[in-house]
PDB file of C-alpha atoms in Angstrom:
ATOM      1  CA  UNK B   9      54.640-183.423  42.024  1.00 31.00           C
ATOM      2  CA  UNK B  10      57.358-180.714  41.700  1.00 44.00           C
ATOM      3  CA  UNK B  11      57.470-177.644  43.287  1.00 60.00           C
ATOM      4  CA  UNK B  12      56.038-174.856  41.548  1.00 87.00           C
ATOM      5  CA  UNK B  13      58.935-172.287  40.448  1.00 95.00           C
ATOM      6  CA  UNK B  14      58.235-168.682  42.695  1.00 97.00           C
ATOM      7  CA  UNK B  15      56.931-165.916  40.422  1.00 98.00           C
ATOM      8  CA  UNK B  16      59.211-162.881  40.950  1.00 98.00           C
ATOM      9  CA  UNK B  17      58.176-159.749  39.128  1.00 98.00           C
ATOM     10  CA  UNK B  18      60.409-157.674  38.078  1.00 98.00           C
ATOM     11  CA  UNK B  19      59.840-153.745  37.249  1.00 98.00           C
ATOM     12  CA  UNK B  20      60.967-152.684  33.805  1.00 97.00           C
ATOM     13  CA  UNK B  21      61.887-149.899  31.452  1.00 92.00           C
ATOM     14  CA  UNK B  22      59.580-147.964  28.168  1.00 93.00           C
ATOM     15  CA  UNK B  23      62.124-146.748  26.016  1.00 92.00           C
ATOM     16  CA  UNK B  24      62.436-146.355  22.525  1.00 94.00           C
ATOM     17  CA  UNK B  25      64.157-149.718  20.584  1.00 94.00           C
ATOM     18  CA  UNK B  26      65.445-150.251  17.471  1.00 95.00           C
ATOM     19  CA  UNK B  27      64.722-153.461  16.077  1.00 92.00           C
ATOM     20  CA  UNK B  28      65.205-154.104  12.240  1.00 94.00           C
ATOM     21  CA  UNK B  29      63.541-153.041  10.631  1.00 96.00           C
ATOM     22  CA  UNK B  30      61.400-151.156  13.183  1.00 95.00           C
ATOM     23  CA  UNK B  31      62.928-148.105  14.654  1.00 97.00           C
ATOM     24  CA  UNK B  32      62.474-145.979  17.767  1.00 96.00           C
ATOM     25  CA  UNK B  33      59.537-148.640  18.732  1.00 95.00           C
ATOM     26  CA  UNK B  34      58.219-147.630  22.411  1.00 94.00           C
ATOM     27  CA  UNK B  35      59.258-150.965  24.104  1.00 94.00           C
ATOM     28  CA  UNK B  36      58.780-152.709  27.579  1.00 95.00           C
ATOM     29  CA  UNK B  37      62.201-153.618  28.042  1.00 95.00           C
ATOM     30  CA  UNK B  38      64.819-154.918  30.565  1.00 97.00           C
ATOM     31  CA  UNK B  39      68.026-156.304  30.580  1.00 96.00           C
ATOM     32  CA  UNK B  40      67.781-160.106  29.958  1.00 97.00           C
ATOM     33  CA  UNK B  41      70.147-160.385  33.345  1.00 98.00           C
ATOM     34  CA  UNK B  42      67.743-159.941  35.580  1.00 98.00           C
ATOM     35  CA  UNK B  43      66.125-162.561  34.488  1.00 98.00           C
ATOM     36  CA  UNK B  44      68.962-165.296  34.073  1.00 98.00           C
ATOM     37  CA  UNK B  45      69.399-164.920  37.563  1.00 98.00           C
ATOM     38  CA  UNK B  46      65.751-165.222  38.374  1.00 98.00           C
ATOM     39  CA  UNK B  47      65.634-168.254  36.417  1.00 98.00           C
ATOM     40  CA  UNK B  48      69.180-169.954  37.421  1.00 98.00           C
ATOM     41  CA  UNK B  49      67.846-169.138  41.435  1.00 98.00           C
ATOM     42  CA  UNK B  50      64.645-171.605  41.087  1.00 97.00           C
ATOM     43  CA  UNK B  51      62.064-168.869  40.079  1.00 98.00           C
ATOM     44  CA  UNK B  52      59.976-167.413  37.240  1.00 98.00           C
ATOM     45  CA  UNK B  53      60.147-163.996  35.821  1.00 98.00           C
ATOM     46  CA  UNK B  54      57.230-161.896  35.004  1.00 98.00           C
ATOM     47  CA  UNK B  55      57.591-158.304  33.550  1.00 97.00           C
ATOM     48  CA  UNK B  56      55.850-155.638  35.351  1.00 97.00           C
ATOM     49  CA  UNK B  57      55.894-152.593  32.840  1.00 97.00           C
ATOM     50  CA  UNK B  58      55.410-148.819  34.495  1.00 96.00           C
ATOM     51  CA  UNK B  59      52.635-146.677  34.100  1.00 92.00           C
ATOM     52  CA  UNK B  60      50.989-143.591  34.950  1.00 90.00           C
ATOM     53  CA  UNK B  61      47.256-144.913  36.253  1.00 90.00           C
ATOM     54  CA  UNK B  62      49.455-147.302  38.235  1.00 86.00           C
ATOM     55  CA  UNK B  63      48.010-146.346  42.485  1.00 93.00           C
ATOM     56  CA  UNK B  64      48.458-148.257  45.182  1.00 96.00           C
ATOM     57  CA  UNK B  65      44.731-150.284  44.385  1.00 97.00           C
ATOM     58  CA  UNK B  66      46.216-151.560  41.686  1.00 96.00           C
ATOM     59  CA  UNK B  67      49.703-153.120  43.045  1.00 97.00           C
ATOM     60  CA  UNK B  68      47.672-154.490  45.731  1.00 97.00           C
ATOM     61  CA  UNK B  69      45.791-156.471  43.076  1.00 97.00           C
ATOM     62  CA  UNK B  70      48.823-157.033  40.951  1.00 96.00           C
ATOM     63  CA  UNK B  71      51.608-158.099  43.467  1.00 98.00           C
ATOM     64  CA  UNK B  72      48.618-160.815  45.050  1.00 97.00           C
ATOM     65  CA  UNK B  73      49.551-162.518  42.120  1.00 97.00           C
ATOM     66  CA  UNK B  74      53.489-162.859  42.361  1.00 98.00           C
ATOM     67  CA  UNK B  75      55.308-164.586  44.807  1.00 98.00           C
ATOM     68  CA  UNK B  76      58.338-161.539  45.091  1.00 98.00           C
ATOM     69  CA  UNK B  77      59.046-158.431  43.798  1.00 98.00           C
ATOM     70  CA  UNK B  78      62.581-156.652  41.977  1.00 98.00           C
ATOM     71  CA  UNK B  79      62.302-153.389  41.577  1.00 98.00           C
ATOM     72  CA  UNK B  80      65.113-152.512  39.066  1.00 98.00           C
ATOM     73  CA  UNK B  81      67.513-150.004  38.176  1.00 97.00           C
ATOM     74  CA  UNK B  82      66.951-147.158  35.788  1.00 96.00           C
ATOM     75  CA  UNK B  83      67.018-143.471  35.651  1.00 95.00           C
ATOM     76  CA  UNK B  84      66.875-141.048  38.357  1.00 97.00           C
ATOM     77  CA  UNK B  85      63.339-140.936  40.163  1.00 97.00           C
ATOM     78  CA  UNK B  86      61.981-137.199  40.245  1.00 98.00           C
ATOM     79  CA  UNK B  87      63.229-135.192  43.042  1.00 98.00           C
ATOM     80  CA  UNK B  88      59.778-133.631  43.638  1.00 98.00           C
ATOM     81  CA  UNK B  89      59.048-136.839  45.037  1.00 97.00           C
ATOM     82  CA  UNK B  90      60.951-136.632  47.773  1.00 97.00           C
ATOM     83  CA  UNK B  91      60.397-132.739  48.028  1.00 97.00           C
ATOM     84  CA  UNK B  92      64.019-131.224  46.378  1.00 98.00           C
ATOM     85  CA  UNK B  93      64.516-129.117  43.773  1.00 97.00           C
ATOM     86  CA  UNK B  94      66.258-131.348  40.488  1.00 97.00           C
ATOM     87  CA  UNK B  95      69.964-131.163  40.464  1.00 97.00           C
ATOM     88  CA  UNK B  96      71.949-130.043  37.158  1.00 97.00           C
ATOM     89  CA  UNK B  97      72.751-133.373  36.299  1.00 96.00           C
ATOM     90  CA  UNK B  98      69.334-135.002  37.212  1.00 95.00           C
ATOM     91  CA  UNK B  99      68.071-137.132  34.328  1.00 94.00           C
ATOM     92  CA  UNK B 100      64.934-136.924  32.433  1.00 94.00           C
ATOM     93  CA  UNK B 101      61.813-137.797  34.495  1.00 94.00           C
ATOM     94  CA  UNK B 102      60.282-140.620  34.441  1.00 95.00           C
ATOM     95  CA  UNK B 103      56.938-140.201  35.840  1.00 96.00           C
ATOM     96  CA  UNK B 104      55.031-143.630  34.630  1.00 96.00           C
ATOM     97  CA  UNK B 105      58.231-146.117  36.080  1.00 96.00           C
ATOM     98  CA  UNK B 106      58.144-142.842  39.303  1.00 97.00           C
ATOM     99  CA  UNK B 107      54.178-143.537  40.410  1.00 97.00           C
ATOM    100  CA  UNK B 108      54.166-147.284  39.435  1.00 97.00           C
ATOM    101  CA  UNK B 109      57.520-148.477  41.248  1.00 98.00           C
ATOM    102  CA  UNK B 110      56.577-146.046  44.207  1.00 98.00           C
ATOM    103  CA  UNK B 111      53.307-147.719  44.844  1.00 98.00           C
ATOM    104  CA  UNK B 112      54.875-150.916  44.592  1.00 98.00           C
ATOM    105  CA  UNK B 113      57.264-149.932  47.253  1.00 98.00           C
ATOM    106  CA  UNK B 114      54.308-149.275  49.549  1.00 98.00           C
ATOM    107  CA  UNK B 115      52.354-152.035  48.602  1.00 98.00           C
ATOM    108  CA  UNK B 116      54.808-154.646  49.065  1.00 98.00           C
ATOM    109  CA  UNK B 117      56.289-153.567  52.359  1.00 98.00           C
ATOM    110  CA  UNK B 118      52.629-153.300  53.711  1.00 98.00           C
ATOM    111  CA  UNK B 119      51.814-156.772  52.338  1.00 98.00           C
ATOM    112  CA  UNK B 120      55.608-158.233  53.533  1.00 98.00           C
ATOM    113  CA  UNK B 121      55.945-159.490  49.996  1.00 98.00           C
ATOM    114  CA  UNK B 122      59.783-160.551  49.728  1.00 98.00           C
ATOM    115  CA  UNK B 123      61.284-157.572  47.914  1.00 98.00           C
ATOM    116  CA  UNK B 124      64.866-157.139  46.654  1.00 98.00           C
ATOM    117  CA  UNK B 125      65.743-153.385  45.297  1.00 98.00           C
ATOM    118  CA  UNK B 126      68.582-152.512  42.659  1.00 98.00           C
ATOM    119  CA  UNK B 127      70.305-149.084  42.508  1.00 98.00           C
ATOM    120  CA  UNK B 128      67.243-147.561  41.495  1.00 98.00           C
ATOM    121  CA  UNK B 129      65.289-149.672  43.255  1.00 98.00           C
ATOM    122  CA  UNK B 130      66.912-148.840  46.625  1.00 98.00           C
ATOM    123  CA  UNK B 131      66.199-145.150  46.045  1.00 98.00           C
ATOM    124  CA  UNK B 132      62.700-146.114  45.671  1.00 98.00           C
ATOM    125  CA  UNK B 133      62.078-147.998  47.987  1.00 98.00           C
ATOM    126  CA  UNK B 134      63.633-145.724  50.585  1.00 98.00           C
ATOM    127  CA  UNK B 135      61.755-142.336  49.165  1.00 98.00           C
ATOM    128  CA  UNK B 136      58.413-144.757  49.166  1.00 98.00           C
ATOM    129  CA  UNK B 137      59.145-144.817  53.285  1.00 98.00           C
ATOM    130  CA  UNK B 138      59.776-141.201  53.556  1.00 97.00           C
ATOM    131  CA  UNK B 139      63.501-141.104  52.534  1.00 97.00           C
ATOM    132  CA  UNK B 140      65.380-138.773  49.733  1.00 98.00           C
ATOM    133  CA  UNK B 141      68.193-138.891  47.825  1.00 98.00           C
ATOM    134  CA  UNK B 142      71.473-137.769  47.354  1.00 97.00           C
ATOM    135  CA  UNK B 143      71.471-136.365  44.025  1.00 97.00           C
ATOM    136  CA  UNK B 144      75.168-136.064  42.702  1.00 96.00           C
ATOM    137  CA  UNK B 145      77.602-138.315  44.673  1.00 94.00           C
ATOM    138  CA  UNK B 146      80.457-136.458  43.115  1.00 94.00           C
ATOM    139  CA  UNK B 147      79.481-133.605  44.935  1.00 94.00           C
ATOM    140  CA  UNK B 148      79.771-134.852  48.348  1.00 94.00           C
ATOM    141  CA  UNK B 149      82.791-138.025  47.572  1.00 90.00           C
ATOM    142  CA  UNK B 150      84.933-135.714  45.516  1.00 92.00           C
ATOM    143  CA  UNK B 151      85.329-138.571  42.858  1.00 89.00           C
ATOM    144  CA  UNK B 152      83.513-140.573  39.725  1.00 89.00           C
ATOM    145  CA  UNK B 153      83.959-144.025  41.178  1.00 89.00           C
ATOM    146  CA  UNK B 154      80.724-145.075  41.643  1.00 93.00           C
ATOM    147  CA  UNK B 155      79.913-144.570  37.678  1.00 91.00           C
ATOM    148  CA  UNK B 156      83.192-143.729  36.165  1.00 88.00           C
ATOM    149  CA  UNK B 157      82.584-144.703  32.470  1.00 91.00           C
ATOM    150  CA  UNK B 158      79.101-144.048  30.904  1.00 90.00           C
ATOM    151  CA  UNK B 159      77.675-146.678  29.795  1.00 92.00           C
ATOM    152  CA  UNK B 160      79.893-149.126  31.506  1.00 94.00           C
ATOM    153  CA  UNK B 161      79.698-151.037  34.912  1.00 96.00           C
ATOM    154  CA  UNK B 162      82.722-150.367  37.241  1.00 95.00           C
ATOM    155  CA  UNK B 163      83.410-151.788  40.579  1.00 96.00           C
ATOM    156  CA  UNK B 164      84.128-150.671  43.839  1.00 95.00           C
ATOM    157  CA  UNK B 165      84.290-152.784  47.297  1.00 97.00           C
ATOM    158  CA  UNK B 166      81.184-152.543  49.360  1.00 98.00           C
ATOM    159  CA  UNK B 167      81.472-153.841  53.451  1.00 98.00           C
ATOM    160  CA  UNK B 168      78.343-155.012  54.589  1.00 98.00           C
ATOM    161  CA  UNK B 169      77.282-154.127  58.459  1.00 98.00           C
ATOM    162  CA  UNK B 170      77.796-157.596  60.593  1.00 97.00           C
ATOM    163  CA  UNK B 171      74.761-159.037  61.904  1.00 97.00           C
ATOM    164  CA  UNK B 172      72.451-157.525  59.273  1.00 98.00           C
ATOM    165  CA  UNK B 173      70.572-160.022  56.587  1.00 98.00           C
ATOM    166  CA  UNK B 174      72.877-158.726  53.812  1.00 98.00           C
ATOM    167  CA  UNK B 175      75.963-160.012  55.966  1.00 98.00           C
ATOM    168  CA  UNK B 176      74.389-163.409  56.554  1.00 98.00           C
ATOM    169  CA  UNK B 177      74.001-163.573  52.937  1.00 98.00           C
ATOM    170  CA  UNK B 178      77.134-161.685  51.192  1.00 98.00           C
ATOM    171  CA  UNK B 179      79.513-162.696  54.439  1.00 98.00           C
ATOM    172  CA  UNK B 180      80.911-159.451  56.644  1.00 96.00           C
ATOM    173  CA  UNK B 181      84.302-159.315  54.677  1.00 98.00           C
ATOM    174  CA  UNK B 182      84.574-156.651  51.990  1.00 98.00           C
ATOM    175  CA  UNK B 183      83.277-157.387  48.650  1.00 97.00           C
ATOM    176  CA  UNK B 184      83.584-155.849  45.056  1.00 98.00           C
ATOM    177  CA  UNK B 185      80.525-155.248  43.046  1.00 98.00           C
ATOM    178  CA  UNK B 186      79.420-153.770  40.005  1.00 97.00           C
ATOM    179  CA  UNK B 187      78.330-150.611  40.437  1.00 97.00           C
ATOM    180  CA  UNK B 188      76.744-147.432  37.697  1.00 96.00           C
ATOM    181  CA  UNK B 189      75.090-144.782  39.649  1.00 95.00           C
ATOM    182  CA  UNK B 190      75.651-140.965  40.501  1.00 96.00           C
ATOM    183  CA  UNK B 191      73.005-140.862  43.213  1.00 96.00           C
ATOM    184  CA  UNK B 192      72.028-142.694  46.313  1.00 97.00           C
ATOM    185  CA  UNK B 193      70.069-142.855  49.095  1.00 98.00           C
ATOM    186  CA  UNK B 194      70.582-139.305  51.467  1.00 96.00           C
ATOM    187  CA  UNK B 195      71.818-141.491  54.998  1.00 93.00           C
ATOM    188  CA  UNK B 196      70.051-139.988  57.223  1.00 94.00           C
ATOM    189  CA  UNK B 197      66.989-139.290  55.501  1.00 96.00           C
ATOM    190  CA  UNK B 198      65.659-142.928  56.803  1.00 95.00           C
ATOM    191  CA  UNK B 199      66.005-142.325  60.654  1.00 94.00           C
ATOM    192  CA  UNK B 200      62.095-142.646  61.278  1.00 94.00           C
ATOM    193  CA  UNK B 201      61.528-145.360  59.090  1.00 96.00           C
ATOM    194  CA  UNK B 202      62.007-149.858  59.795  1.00 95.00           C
ATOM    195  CA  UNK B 203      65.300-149.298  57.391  1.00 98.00           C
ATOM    196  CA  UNK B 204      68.674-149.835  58.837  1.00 97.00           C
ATOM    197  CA  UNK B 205      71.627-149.344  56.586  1.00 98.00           C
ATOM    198  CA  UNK B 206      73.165-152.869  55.883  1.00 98.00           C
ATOM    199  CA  UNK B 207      76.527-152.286  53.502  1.00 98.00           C
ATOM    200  CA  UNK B 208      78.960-149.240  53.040  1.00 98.00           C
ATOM    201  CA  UNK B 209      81.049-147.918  50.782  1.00 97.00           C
ATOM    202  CA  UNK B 210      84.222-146.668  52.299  1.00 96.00           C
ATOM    203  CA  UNK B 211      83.533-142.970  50.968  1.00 95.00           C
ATOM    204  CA  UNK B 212      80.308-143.246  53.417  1.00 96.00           C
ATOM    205  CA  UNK B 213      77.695-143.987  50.735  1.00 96.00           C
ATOM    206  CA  UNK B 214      75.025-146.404  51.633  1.00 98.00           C
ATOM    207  CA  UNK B 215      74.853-149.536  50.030  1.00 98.00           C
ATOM    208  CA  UNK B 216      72.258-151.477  51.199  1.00 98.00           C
ATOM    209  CA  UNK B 217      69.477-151.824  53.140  1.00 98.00           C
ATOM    210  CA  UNK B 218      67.103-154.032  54.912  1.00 98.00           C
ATOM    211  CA  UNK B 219      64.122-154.212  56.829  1.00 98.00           C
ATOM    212  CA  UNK B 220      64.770-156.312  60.179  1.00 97.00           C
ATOM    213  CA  UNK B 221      60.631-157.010  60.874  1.00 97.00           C
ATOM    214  CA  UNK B 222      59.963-157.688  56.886  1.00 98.00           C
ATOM    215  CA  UNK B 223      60.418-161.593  55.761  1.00 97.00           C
ATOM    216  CA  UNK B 224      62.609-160.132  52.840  1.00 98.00           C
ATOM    217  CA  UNK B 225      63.067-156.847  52.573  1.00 98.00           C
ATOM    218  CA  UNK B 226      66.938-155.878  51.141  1.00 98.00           C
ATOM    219  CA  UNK B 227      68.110-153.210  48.229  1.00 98.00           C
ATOM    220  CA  UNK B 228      71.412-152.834  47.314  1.00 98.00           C
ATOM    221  CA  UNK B 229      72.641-149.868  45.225  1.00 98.00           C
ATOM    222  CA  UNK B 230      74.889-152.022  43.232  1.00 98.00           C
ATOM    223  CA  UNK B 231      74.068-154.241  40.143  1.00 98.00           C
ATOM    224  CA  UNK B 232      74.222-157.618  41.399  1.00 98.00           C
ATOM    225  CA  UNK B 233      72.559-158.834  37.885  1.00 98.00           C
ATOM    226  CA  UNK B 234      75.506-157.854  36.289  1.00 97.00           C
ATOM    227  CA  UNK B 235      77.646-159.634  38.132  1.00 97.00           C
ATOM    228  CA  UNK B 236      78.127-163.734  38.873  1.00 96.00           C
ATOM    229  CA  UNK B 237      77.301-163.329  42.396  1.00 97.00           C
ATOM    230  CA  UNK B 238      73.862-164.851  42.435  1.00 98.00           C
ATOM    231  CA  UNK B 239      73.329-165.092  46.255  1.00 98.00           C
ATOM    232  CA  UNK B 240      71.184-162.179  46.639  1.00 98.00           C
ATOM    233  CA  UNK B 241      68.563-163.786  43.906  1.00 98.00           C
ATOM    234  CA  UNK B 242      69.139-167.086  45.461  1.00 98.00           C
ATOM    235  CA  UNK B 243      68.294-166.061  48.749  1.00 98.00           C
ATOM    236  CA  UNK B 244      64.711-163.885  47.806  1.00 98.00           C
ATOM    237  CA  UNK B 245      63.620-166.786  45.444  1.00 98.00           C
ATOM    238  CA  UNK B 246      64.363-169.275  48.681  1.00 97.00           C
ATOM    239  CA  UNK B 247      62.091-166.513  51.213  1.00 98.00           C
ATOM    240  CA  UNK B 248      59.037-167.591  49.320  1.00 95.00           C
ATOM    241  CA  UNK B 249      57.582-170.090  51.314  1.00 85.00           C
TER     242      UNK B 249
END
């Protein structure tokens, strides 16, 4: 008999869609790379859509039934989660995709589910251990290059840390990605917690980061889904045992 495919789920979006001829319809939606990748790496994609009830009871229950866990990119998370004050260019909250991914975060570190975070999903994970978050990059790097172009991916060169998972994975040369975000994880806001920092950007922004004790535990805070680089997918969907 074959193998049965790993389930990966992957966290998602609400927003409003237009679809003719309905318009503004609330929607569980997420970009259709995520799951190309999923698919192309061996595994099957399930969509996990946010909510507000969402506690930590009820990812337990939920993520006994996948096999691995993306938590995706998306707008800012709330700064009062991570105890700051909301900078002038902070998005909208969103507080359903904020409690749900959060206790996802927890769950699946706690469980040593084989995780892989995305922009977003880095900051999450890392405020879900007790981190924060840098809230304007501009502020600090002087420059727009990590999202220069709304509503367009750029990309920048990221070099990941020898001897981490990441550079067993991506190689310790310097790489380009695709990258759109203006915030990222604060660096050393993760001191006390099993994180190490695993990539860099060259203006001293985190990129990644891994858990050394979990089975699979990496985020990067670039968009590997929108790139052809599939070795990060390939390598959570191979974790599951």
């Amino acid at each position: 008999m074959p193998r049965n495919r790993p389930v990966i789920g992957i966290s998602c979006y609400v927003e409003k869609v237009d679809r003719a001829p309905w318009v503004q319809q609330w929607s569980a939606v997420l970009p259709h790379d995520y799951v190309h990748h999923v698919e192309a790496a061996g595994g099957a994609a399930v969509i996990l859509p946010p909510r507000l009830d969402g506690d930590d009871h009820l990812a337990r229950d939920l993520l006994g039934r996948v096999d691995g866990l993306i938590l995706a990119g998306g707008a800012d998370i709330e700064s009062s989660r991570y105890g700051a004050p909301p900078h002038a260019t902070a998005q909208n909250p969103r507080p359903d995709r904020d409690s749900w991914e959060l206790a996802l975060a927890r769950v699946s570190h706690a469980v040593d589910l084989p995780t892989l975070g995305i922009c977003r999903g880095m900051q999450v994970m890392a405020v879900a251990a007790g981190g924060a978050v840098e809230q304007h990059l501009p502020d600090r790097v002087g420059t727009e290059a990590h999202c220069p172009v709304p509503g367009r991916y750029a990309a920048h060169s990221v070099t990941p840390v020898a001897g981490t998972r990441v550079s067993e994975i991506l190689g310790a040369a310097p790489l380009d990605v695709p990258t759109y975000h203006h915030q990222g994880v604060l660096a050393d806001s993760l001191d006390h917690t099993a994180y190490r920092f695993s990539a860099w950007h060259s203006d001293g922004t985190p990129e990644a980061m891994e858990d050394p004790g979990s089975r699979f535990r990496i985020a990067v805070q670039w968009h590997p889904e929108a790139g052809a680089d599939a070795r990060l997918f390939r390598a959570l969907v191979a974790s599951v045992p």
